[in-house]
Each structure stands twice: as C-alpha cells, then as structure tokens.
C-alpha cells in the first residue's frame, strides 16, 4: 500500500508530495490523480519525494512521464521535480527505466528562494 502526504508551503508556493510504500499500477493511478489535483491548485512547483517508494511494478513508473505531459498541457505549466537519494530503491529503478527525470542527492534537496 502506498501512503501519500501533501504539504503546501504558502511562503514559497511549493507543494511537496511524499510517497511511501509499494508503487504498483493501482498506486500509480492514485498518484496520478493526487498530483493532477495539486497541479490544478497552480503552485510554483511540485516536488515528488519517492525516497521511501518500493517499485513493485516497473510499468507503474510510467506515471511520472504521464504527469510531466499532463502539467505541460496546463494553462501555466507547473515544474515537477522527482526527488530521491541516488542510492534509494526508487532512484535505481527509475534510472534503470530511463524515465527521463532528474534525481538529486540527499544534500541537494530542492529549495526555492524568492518564488
């Protein structure tokens, strides 16, 4: 089961979406709906933290490129950043699938100064 936490930072306009648990096709569908709702709120950016995700089904990773396409069709595209320490299970799986995302190191947690 995949747990989700959404935190909206009014001071920066950034929305954090933290995912934890098993990412399978059912969970990927839930992630898509959740992030699409976040996109509709028109934040400055959305950070999707997959540090604690266990990729059960590689095909479920296609949710991330699908979300990128979704946000790019939004009236005002919302930057999406997929975050995980480079050695995490999710990061290794994502790099192996060439999902086309940027994963940063644990010390390079994204910040927005002056959003």
XYZ file of N, CA and C in Angstrom:
345
model
N 0.846 -1.179 0.000
C 0.000 0.000 0.000
C 0.889 1.240 0.000
N 0.512 2.220 -0.779
C 1.269 3.455 -0.900
C 0.623 4.541 -0.045
N 1.419 5.132 0.834
C 0.951 6.254 1.651
C 1.371 7.546 0.971
N 0.530 8.552 1.052
C 0.830 9.848 0.442
C 0.642 10.963 1.462
N 1.497 11.962 1.369
C 1.386 13.162 2.199
C 1.607 14.366 1.299
N 0.701 15.315 1.368
C 0.825 16.542 0.581
C 0.990 17.713 1.546
N 2.037 18.503 1.313
C 2.279 19.698 2.120
C 2.399 20.880 1.175
N 1.544 21.872 1.394
C 1.586 23.093 0.580
C 2.277 24.178 1.397
N 3.346 24.731 0.851
C 4.110 25.769 1.543
C 3.685 27.131 1.010
N 2.872 27.821 1.790
C 2.340 29.114 1.348
C 3.448 30.140 1.149
N 4.525 30.046 1.925
C 5.591 31.042 1.830
C 6.396 30.917 0.532
N 6.506 29.725 -0.028
C 7.286 29.532 -1.259
C 6.423 29.203 -2.469
N 5.190 28.759 -2.224
C 4.334 28.339 -3.326
C 4.646 26.938 -3.820
N 5.504 26.222 -3.100
C 5.890 24.865 -3.493
C 5.000 23.852 -2.773
N 4.606 22.828 -3.509
C 3.854 21.717 -2.939
C 4.756 20.494 -2.905
N 4.888 19.904 -1.723
C 5.622 18.648 -1.558
C 4.640 17.493 -1.551
N 4.918 16.490 -2.369
C 4.130 15.250 -2.370
C 5.092 14.136 -1.976
N 4.875 13.549 -0.821
C 5.752 12.468 -0.346
C 5.020 11.145 -0.502
N 5.719 10.206 -1.128
C 5.163 8.880 -1.356
C 5.967 7.869 -0.550
N 5.291 6.897 0.043
C 5.989 5.860 0.811
C 5.217 4.547 0.669
N 5.958 3.489 0.346
C 5.334 2.176 0.223
C 5.446 1.631 -1.184
N 4.597 0.675 -1.482
C 4.660 -0.059 -2.746
C 4.006 0.713 -3.887
N 4.769 0.894 -4.964
C 4.235 1.536 -6.166
C 3.937 0.456 -7.200
N 2.653 0.173 -7.365
C 2.190 -0.760 -8.393
C 1.225 0.010 -9.289
N 0.553 -0.674 -10.194
C -0.342 0.032 -11.123
C -1.498 0.733 -10.424
N -2.058 0.100 -9.409
C -3.168 0.722 -8.681
C -2.682 1.980 -7.965
N -1.531 1.883 -7.307
C -0.986 3.031 -6.599
C -0.592 4.139 -7.583
N -0.059 3.767 -8.736
C 0.324 4.761 -9.749
C -0.887 5.572 -10.189
N -2.014 4.923 -10.316
C -3.242 5.619 -10.685
C -3.627 6.633 -9.600
N -3.483 6.243 -8.343
C -3.775 7.152 -7.225
C -2.812 8.339 -7.223
N -1.539 8.064 -7.506
C -0.534 9.128 -7.563
C -0.896 10.118 -8.662
N -1.297 9.617 -9.813
C -1.656 10.486 -10.928
C -2.802 11.417 -10.552
N -3.840 10.876 -9.945
C -4.996 11.693 -9.538
C -4.570 12.733 -8.505
N -3.778 12.313 -7.522
C -3.333 13.214 -6.466
C -2.496 14.366 -7.032
N -1.524 14.055 -7.877
C -0.649 15.097 -8.418
C -1.427 15.997 -9.388
N -2.354 15.434 -10.146
C -3.181 16.273 -11.028
C -3.993 17.279 -10.221
N -4.482 16.876 -9.047
C -5.193 17.817 -8.168
C -4.239 18.904 -7.688
N -3.010 18.529 -7.392
C -2.007 19.518 -6.971
C -1.704 20.485 -8.112
N -1.590 19.974 -9.323
C -1.342 20.822 -10.495
C -2.476 21.833 -10.659
N -3.710 21.394 -10.440
C -4.872 22.272 -10.580
C -4.836 23.429 -9.581
N -4.135 23.242 -8.444
C -4.005 24.315 -7.445
C -3.006 25.382 -7.885
N -2.294 25.138 -8.995
C -1.371 26.093 -9.607
C -0.244 26.566 -8.672
N 0.503 25.614 -8.088
C 1.639 26.015 -7.254
C 2.805 26.499 -8.122
N 3.829 27.073 -7.496
C 5.034 27.471 -8.240
C 5.781 26.239 -8.736
N 5.755 25.158 -7.953
C 6.420 23.903 -8.319
C 5.868 22.784 -7.456
N 6.053 21.558 -7.932
C 5.674 20.377 -7.166
C 6.899 19.480 -7.054
N 7.250 19.131 -5.815
C 8.346 18.207 -5.545
C 7.725 16.878 -5.140
N 8.020 15.829 -5.912
C 7.501 14.491 -5.609
C 8.651 13.689 -5.010
N 8.562 13.406 -3.724
C 9.615 12.700 -2.995
C 9.314 11.202 -3.015
N 10.163 10.454 -3.721
C 9.980 8.999 -3.849
C 11.030 8.229 -3.048
N 11.643 8.899 -2.071
C 12.690 8.281 -1.264
C 12.242 6.948 -0.669
N 11.027 6.885 -0.154
C 10.548 5.695 0.557
C 9.661 4.798 -0.304
N 9.781 4.910 -1.618
C 8.950 4.104 -2.517
C 9.648 2.799 -2.865
N 8.884 1.734 -2.848
C 9.342 0.422 -3.303
C 8.632 0.151 -4.626
N 9.393 0.134 -5.707
C 8.801 -0.056 -7.037
C 8.495 -1.537 -7.226
N 7.205 -1.873 -7.155
C 6.750 -3.259 -7.282
C 6.591 -3.633 -8.751
N 6.150 -2.671 -9.555
C 5.912 -2.895 -10.972
C 6.604 -1.794 -11.769
N 7.572 -2.184 -12.598
C 8.291 -1.178 -13.395
C 7.352 -0.360 -14.269
N 6.303 -0.953 -14.763
C 5.373 -0.232 -15.629
C 4.681 0.908 -14.866
N 4.600 0.786 -13.543
C 3.988 1.846 -12.738
C 4.804 3.129 -12.800
N 6.083 3.020 -13.144
C 6.933 4.211 -13.253
C 6.501 5.138 -14.383
N 5.715 4.638 -15.308
C 5.249 5.490 -16.412
C 4.327 6.602 -15.927
N 3.898 6.543 -14.671
C 3.072 7.616 -14.124
C 3.832 8.940 -14.131
N 5.154 8.907 -13.963
C 5.909 10.155 -13.874
C 6.019 10.884 -15.214
N 6.363 10.208 -16.311
C 6.315 10.915 -17.600
C 4.893 11.360 -17.969
N 3.895 10.576 -17.559
C 2.498 10.955 -17.835
C 2.148 12.244 -17.093
N 2.624 12.371 -15.864
C 2.379 13.593 -15.098
C 3.085 14.785 -15.733
N 4.280 14.558 -16.248
C 5.002 15.632 -16.927
C 4.196 16.128 -18.139
N 3.675 15.188 -18.920
C 2.851 15.576 -20.079
C 1.598 16.308 -19.627
N 0.997 15.856 -18.535
C -0.217 16.487 -18.004
C 0.055 17.939 -17.612
N 1.134 18.157 -16.872
C 1.414 19.521 -16.408
C 1.793 20.430 -17.560
N 2.424 19.882 -18.591
C 2.835 20.733 -19.712
C 1.638 21.215 -20.531
N 0.497 20.542 -20.401
C -0.704 20.984 -21.107
C -1.548 21.932 -20.248
N -1.128 22.159 -19.017
C -1.813 23.072 -18.100
C -1.643 24.510 -18.620
N -2.610 25.384 -18.347
C -2.524 26.782 -18.803
C -1.180 27.414 -18.455
N -0.761 27.232 -17.230
C 0.557 27.681 -16.782
C 1.290 26.440 -16.307
N 2.204 25.898 -17.106
C 2.890 24.667 -16.712
C 3.532 24.784 -15.331
N 3.399 23.727 -14.564
C 3.920 23.668 -13.202
C 5.160 22.778 -13.207
N 6.316 23.311 -12.804
C 7.515 22.467 -12.765
C 7.332 21.295 -11.798
N 7.714 20.122 -12.248
C 7.677 18.911 -11.414
C 9.102 18.452 -11.187
N 9.430 18.129 -9.941
C 10.752 17.606 -9.611
C 10.559 16.301 -8.868
N 11.144 15.260 -9.387
C 11.117 13.957 -8.747
C 12.372 13.851 -7.903
N 12.218 13.610 -6.613
C 13.341 13.611 -5.689
C 13.522 12.252 -5.034
N 14.786 11.808 -4.976
C 15.162 10.616 -4.215
C 16.670 10.600 -4.080
N 17.193 10.143 -2.944
C 18.638 9.948 -2.855
C 19.065 8.970 -3.951
N 20.205 9.208 -4.563
C 20.606 8.422 -5.726
C 20.748 6.928 -5.451
N 20.927 6.541 -4.200
C 21.073 5.119 -3.880
C 19.763 4.464 -3.458
N 18.676 5.218 -3.400
C 17.404 4.630 -2.977
C 16.886 3.651 -4.018
N 16.050 2.730 -3.577
C 15.469 1.724 -4.469
C 14.732 2.384 -5.630
N 13.961 3.410 -5.336
C 13.195 4.086 -6.389
C 14.116 4.750 -7.404
N 15.180 5.398 -6.928
C 16.105 6.071 -7.849
C 16.773 5.072 -8.780
N 17.190 3.957 -8.235
C 17.828 2.922 -9.057
C 16.841 2.396 -10.098
N 15.607 2.145 -9.695
C 14.593 1.639 -10.624
C 14.274 2.662 -11.709
N 14.176 3.918 -11.311
C 13.843 4.970 -12.273
C 14.974 5.147 -13.279
N 16.207 5.184 -12.806
C 17.337 5.309 -13.731
C 17.391 4.111 -14.668
N 17.090 2.933 -14.158
C 17.107 1.730 -14.981
C 16.048 1.742 -16.068
N 14.969 2.472 -15.845
C 13.879 2.549 -16.818
C 13.984 3.773 -17.711
N 14.971 4.621 -17.484
C 15.144 5.842 -18.290
C 13.856 6.647 -18.355
N 13.297 6.913 -17.195
C 12.037 7.643 -17.114
C 12.205 9.095 -17.556
N 13.427 9.587 -17.560
C 13.642 10.954 -18.024
C 13.442 11.982 -16.944
N 13.790 11.644 -15.727
C 13.650 12.564 -14.612
C 15.023 12.885 -14.054
N 15.088 13.890 -13.232
C 16.333 14.256 -12.576
C 16.216 13.891 -11.108
N 17.148 13.088 -10.640
C 17.173 12.713 -9.231
C 18.365 13.382 -8.586
N 18.135 14.004 -7.450
C 19.213 14.723 -6.801
C 19.688 13.991 -5.557
N 20.844 14.382 -5.085
C 21.421 13.739 -3.917
C 20.697 14.203 -2.651
N 20.857 13.457 -1.545
C 20.157 13.834 -0.313
C 20.538 15.224 0.184
N 21.728 15.679 -0.134
C 22.138 17.009 0.334
C 21.692 18.112 -0.608
N 21.135 17.746 -1.753
C 20.725 18.749 -2.730
C 19.215 18.889 -2.774
N 18.570 18.811 -1.637
C 17.117 18.948 -1.570
C 16.732 20.279 -2.190
N 15.790 20.262 -3.114
C 15.434 21.492 -3.814
C 14.913 22.578 -2.871
N 15.298 23.804 -3.156
C 14.833 24.954 -2.386
C 14.370 26.015 -3.363
N 13.510 26.848 -2.888
C 13.068 27.954 -3.723
C 13.242 29.228 -2.910
N 14.251 30.001 -3.251
C 14.478 31.268 -2.599
C 13.916 32.382 -3.470
N 12.840 32.982 -3.018
C 12.262 34.085 -3.771
C 11.223 33.677 -4.801
N 10.563 32.536 -4.576
C 9.498 32.136 -5.513
C 8.338 33.091 -5.416
